[in-house]
Tab-separated table of C-alpha atoms in Angstrom:
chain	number	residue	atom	x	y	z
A	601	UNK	CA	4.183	-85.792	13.575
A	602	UNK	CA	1.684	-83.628	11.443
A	603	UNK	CA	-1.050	-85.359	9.660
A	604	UNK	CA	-2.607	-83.639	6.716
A	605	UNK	CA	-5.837	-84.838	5.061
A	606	UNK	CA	-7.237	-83.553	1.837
A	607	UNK	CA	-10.695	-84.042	1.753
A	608	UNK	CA	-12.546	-83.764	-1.928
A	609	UNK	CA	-15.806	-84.715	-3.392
A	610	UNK	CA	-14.380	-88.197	-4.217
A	611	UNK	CA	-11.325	-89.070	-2.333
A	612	UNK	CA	-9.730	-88.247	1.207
A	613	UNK	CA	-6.296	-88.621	1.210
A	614	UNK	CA	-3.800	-88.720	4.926
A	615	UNK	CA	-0.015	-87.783	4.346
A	616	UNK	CA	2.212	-87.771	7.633
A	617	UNK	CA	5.325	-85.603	7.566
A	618	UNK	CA	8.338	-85.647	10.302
A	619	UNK	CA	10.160	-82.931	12.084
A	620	UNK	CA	12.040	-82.556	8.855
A	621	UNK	CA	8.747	-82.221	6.917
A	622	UNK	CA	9.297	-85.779	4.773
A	623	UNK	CA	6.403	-87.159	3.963
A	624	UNK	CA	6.485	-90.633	5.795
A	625	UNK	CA	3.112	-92.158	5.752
A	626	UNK	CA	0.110	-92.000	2.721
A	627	UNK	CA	-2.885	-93.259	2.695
A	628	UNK	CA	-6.007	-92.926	0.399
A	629	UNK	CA	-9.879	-93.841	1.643
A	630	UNK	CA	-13.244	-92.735	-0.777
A	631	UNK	CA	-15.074	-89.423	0.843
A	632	UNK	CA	-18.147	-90.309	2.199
A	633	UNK	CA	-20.282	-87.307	0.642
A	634	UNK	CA	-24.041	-87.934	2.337
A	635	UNK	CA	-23.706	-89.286	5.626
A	636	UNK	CA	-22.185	-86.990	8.144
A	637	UNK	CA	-21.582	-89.812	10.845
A	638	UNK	CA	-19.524	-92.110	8.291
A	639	UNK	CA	-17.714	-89.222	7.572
A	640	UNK	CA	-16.681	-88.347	10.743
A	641	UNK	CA	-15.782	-91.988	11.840
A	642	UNK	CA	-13.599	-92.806	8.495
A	643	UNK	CA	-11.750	-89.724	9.788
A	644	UNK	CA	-10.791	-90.583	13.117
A	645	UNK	CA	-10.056	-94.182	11.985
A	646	UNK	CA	-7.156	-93.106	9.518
A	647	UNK	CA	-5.444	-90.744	12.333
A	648	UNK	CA	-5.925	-92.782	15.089
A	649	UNK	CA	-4.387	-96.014	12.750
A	650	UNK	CA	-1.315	-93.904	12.187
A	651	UNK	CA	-1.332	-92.381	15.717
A	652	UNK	CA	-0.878	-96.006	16.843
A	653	UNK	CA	1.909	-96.808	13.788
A	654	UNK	CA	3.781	-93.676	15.074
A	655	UNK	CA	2.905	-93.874	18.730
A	656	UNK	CA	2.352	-90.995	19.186
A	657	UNK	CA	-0.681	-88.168	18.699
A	658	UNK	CA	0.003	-86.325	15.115
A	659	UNK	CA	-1.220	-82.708	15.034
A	660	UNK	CA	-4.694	-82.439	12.538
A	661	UNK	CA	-4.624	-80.096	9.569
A	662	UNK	CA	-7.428	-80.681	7.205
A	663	UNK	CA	-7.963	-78.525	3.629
A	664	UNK	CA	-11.230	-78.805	1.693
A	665	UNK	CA	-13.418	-77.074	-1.103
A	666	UNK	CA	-15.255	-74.801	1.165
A	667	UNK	CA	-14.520	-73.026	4.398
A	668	UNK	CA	-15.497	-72.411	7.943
A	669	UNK	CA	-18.064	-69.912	8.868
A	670	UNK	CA	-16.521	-67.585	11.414
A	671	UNK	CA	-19.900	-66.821	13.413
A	672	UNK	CA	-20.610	-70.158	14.326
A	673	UNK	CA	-18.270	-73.054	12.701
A	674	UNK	CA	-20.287	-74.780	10.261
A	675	UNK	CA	-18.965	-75.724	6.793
A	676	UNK	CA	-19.835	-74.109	3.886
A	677	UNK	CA	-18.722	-76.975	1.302
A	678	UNK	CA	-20.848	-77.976	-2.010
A	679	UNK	CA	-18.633	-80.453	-3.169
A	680	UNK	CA	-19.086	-82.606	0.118
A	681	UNK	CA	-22.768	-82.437	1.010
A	682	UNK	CA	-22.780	-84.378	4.422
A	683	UNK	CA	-20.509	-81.902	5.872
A	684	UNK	CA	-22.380	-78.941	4.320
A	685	UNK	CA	-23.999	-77.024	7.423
A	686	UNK	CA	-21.817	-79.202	10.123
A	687	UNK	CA	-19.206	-78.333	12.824
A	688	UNK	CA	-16.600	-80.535	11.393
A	689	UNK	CA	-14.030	-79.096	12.919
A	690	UNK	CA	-15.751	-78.538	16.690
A	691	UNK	CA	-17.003	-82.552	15.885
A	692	UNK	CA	-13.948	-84.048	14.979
A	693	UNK	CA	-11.894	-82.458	18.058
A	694	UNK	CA	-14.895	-83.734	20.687
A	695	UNK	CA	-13.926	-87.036	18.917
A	696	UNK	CA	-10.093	-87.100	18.776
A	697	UNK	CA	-9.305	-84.476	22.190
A	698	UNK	CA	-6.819	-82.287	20.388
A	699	UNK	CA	-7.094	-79.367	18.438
A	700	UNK	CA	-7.856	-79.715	14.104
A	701	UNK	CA	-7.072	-76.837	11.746
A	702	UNK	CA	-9.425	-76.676	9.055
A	703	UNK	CA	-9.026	-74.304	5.815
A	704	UNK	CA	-9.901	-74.229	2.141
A	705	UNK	CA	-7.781	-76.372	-0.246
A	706	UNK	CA	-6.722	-73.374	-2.144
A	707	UNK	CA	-4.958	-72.128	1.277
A	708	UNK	CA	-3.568	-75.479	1.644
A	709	UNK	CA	-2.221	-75.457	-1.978
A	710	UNK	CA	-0.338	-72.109	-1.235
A	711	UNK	CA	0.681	-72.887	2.491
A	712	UNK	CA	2.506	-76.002	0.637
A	713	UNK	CA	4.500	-73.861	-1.970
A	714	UNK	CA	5.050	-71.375	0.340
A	715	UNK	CA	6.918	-73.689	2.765
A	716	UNK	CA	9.228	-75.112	-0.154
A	717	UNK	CA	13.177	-74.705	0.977
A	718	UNK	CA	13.332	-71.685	-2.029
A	719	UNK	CA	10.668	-69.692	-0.756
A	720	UNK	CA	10.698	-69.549	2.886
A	721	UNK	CA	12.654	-66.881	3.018
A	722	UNK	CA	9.896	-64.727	1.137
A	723	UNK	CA	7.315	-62.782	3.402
A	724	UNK	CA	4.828	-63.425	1.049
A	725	UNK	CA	3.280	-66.323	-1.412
A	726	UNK	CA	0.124	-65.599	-3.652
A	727	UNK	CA	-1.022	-69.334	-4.976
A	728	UNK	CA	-3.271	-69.467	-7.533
A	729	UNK	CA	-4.687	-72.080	-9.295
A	730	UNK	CA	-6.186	-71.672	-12.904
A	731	UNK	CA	-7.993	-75.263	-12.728
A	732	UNK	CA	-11.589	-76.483	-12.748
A	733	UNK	CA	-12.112	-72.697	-11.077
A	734	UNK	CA	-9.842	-69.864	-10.496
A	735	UNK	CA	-8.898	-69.506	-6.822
A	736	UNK	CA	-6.240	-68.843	-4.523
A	737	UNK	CA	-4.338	-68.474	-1.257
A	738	UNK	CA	-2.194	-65.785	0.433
A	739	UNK	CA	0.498	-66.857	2.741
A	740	UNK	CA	2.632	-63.721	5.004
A	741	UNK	CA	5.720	-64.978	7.144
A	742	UNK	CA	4.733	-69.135	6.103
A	743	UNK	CA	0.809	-68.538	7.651
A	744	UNK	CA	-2.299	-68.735	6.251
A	745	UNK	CA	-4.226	-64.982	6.001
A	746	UNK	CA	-8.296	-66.109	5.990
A	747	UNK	CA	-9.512	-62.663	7.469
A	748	UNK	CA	-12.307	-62.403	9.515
A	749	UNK	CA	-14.922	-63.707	7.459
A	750	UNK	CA	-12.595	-66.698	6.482
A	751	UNK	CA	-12.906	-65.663	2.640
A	752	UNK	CA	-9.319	-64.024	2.223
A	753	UNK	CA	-7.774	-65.356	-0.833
A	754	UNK	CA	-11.056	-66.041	-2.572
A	755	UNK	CA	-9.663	-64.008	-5.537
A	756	UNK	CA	-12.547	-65.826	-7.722
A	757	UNK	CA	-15.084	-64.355	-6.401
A	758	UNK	CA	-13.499	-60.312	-7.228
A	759	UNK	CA	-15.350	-58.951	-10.439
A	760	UNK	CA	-13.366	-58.525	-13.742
A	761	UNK	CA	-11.883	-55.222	-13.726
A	762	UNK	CA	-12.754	-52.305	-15.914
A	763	UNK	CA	-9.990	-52.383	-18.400
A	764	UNK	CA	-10.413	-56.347	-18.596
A	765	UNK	CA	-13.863	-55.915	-19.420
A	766	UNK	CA	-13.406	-53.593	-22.303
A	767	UNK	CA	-10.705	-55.832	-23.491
A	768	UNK	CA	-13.314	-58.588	-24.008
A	769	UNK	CA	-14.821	-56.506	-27.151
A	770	UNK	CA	-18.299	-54.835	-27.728
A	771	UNK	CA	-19.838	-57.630	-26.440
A	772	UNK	CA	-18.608	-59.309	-23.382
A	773	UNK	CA	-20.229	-62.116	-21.947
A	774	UNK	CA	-21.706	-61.472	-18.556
A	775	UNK	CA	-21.336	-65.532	-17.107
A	776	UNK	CA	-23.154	-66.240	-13.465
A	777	UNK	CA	-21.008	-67.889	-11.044
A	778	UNK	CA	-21.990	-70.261	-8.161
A	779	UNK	CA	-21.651	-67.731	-5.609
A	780	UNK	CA	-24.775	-66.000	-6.902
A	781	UNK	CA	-23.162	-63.317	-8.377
A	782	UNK	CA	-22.142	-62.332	-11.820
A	783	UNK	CA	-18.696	-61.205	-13.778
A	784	UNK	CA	-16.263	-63.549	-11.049
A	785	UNK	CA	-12.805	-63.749	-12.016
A	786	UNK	CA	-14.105	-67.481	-11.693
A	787	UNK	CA	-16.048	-67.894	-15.053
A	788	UNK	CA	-13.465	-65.943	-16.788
A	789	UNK	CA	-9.683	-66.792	-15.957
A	790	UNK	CA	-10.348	-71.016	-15.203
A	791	UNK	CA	-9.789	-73.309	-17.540
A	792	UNK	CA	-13.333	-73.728	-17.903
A	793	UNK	CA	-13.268	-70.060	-18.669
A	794	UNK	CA	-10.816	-70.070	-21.134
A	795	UNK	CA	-12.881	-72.611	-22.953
A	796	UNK	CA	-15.913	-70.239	-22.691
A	797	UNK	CA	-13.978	-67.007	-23.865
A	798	UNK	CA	-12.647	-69.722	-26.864
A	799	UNK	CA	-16.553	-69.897	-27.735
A	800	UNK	CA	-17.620	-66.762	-27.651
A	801	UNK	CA	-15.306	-65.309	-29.941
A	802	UNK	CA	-15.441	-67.817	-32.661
A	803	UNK	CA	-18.527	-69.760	-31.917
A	804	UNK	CA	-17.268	-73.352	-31.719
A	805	UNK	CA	-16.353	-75.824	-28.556
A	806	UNK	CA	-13.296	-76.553	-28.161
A	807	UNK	CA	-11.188	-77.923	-25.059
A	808	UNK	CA	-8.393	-76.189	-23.484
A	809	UNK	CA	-5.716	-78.419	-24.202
A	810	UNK	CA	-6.824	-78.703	-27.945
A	811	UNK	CA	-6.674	-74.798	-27.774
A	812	UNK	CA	-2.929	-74.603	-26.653
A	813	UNK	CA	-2.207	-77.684	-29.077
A	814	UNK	CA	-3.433	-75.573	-32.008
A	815	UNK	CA	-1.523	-72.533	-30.168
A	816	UNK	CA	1.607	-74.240	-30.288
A	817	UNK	CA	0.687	-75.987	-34.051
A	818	UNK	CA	1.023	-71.881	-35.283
A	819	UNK	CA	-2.796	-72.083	-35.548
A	820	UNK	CA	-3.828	-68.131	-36.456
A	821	UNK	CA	-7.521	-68.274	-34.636
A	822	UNK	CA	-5.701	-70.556	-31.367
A	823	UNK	CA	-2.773	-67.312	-31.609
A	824	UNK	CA	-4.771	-65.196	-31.630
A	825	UNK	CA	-7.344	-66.210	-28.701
A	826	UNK	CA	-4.272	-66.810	-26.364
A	827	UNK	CA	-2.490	-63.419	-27.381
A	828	UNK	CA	-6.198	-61.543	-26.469
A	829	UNK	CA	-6.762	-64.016	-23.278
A	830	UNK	CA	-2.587	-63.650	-21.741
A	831	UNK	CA	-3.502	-59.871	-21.878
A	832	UNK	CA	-6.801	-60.133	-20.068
A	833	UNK	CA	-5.052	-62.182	-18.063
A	834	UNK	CA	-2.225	-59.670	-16.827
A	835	UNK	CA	-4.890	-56.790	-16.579
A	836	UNK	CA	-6.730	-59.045	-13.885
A	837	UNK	CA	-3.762	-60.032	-12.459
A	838	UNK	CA	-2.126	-56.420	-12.228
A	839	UNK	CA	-5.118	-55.547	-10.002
A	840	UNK	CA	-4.794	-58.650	-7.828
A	841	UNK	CA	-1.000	-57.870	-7.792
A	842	UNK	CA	-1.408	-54.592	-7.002
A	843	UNK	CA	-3.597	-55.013	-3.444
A	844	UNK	CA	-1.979	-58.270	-2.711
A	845	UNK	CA	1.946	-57.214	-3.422
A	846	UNK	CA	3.047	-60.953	-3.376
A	847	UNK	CA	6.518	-61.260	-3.366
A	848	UNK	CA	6.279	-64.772	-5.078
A	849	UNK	CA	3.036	-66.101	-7.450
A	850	UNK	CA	2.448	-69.895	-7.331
A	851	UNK	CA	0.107	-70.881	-10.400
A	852	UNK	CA	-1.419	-74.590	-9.868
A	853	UNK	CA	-4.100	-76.436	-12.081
A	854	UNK	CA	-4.310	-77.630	-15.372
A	855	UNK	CA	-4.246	-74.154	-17.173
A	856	UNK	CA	-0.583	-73.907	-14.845
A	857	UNK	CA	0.976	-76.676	-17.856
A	858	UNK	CA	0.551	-73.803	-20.229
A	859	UNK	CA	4.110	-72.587	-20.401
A	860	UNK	CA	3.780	-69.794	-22.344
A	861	UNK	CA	1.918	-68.217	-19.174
A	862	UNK	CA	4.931	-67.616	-17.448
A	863	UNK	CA	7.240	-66.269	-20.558
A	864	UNK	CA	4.357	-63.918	-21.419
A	865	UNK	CA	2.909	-62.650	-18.251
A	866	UNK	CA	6.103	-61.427	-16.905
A	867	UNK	CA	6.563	-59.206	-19.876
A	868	UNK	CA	2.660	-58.366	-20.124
A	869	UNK	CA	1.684	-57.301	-16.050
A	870	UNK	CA	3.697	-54.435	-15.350
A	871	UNK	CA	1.659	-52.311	-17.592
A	872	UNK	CA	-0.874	-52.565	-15.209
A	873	UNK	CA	1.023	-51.876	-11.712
A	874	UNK	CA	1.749	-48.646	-9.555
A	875	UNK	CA	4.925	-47.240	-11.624
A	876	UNK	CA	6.865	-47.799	-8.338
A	877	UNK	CA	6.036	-51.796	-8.203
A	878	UNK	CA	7.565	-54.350	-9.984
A	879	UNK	CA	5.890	-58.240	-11.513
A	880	UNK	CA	6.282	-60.766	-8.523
A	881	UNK	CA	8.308	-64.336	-9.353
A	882	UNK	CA	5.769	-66.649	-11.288
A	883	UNK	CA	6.432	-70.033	-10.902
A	884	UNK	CA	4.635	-73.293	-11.972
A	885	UNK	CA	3.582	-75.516	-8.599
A	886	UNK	CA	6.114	-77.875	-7.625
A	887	UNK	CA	4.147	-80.288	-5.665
A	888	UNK	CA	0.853	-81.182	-7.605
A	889	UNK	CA	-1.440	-83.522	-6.013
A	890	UNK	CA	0.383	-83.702	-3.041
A	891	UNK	CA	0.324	-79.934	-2.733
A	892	UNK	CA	-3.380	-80.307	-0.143
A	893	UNK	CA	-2.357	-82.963	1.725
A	894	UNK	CA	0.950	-81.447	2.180
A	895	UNK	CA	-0.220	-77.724	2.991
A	896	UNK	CA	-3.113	-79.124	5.076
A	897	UNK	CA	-0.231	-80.926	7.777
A	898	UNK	CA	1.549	-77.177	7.201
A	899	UNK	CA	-1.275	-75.879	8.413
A	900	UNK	CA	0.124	-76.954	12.650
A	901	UNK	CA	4.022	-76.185	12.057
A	902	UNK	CA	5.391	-73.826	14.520
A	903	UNK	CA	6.548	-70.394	13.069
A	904	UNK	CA	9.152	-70.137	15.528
A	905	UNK	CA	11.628	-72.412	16.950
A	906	UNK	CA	10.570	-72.781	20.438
């Protein structure tokens, strides 16, 4: 059995899946976010409850905002403050005797696309998700690639490329980004970053989905906005696309429910690649929500048939 737990700022949710990778057991629990011990404990509660229903020991995969640092296994997570600074991962298998996986959620979200029945037979997956933030996860032969540092994938945190920049007008604004930096693909290709780009250009607030409302209403400002963001868009993109050469792009968060994304982008990218390269698949997630939980179980399947 492989158990999967997504673990955010305000929920943790368990998923079981079978040998046949059917989800078979869910289960949602509130994430203790400032003390470390209850944490722990409400973890080992929900797998040993559904070791006991299954009878036998699931395999541990666990995705959350934040990763692992490789020198010495603390958590660097700001969205779950009691485990910021803690081995979870070393603590949790002292406590349960068997080996847990840990890896961001954006890896999870990508390791579950890339293990849908369509795609396994691609050698690689880029996921993406243009949400809250703008990150992402690469997946090569079905496994996760962290790097050394454990901060493969963390496309948000690249810097707005040159031509991208200019394409912003005479006066592009510079936005800070958590990670202490500035210019972060972050800030700029979210949906909180679409919103921002919306305001700078025409100096009034306005919410993504009223944006692509007005889009779609034949507003001339909302046309516009989306025909100068879809082109940033494919210039940032084209450089991601270019080092990454994904065979297949997975685009999850609320900014993914814009469909014109993946009638435009297709057309807009390969402007923007080697001459000899072609635009990767783009496909809208298939498994939402689930898509953590589900990648986080993933994260313990076998690559081989043994």
């Amino acid at each position: 059995m492989y158990y999967g737990l997504d673990i955010g700022g305000t929920k943790i949710e368990f998923g079981a899946f079978n040998k046949k990778l059917e989800r078979v057991a869910k289960e949602r629990i509130a994430t203790n976010t400032e003390d470390y011990e209850q944490l722990i404990n409400s973890i080992v509660d929900l797998v040993e409850q559904h070791d006991k229903k299954f009878g036998e020991e699931g395999t541990i995969g666990i995705g959350l905002p934040g990763m692992e640092n490789a020198k010495d296994g603390t958590m660097l997570t700001v969205n779950i403050p009691a485990a910021n600074g803690q081995p979870l991962r070393q603590d949790l298998q002292d406590k349960l005797k068997r080996k847990v996986s840990v890896e961001n959620d954006a890896n999870c979200f990508a390791l579950s696309e890339a293990w849908d029945d369509e795609f396994q037979g691609k050698s690689t997956v880029l996921g993406l998700i243009m949400g809250t933030g703008f990150g992402g996860g690469l997946i090569i032969n079905g496994q996760v690639i962290s790097g050394s540092n454990h901060v493969a994938g963390e496309v948000g945190h690249t810097r707005v490329p040159i031509d991208a920049w200019l394409a912003l007008g005479d006066n592009p604004p510079l936005l800070d980004c958590g990670c202490g930096k500035q210019g972060c693909l972050d800030n700029y290709l979210s949906g909180r970053g679409f919103e921002l780009l919306y305001t700078h250009f025409y100096d009034k607030k306005c919410s993504a989905q009223d944006i692509i409302t007005a889009y779609h209403c034949d507003d001339m400002q909302a046309k516009e906005f989306v025909d100068r963001y879809l082109e940033f868009t494919a210039m940032c993109f084209g450089g991601l696309f270019t080092a990454l050469d994904p065979a297949v792009v997975v685009i999850g968060g609320g900014l993914s429910n814009f469909d014109t994304l993946y009638e435009e982008l297709p057309k807009r990218i390969p402007r923007y690649l080697m001459s000899v390269a072609s635009c990767p698949q783009i496909i809208k997630a298939r498994y939402g929500d689930s898509g953590g939980v589900r990648g986080a179980a993933f994260l313990n399947l076998p690559l081989t048939d043994d």
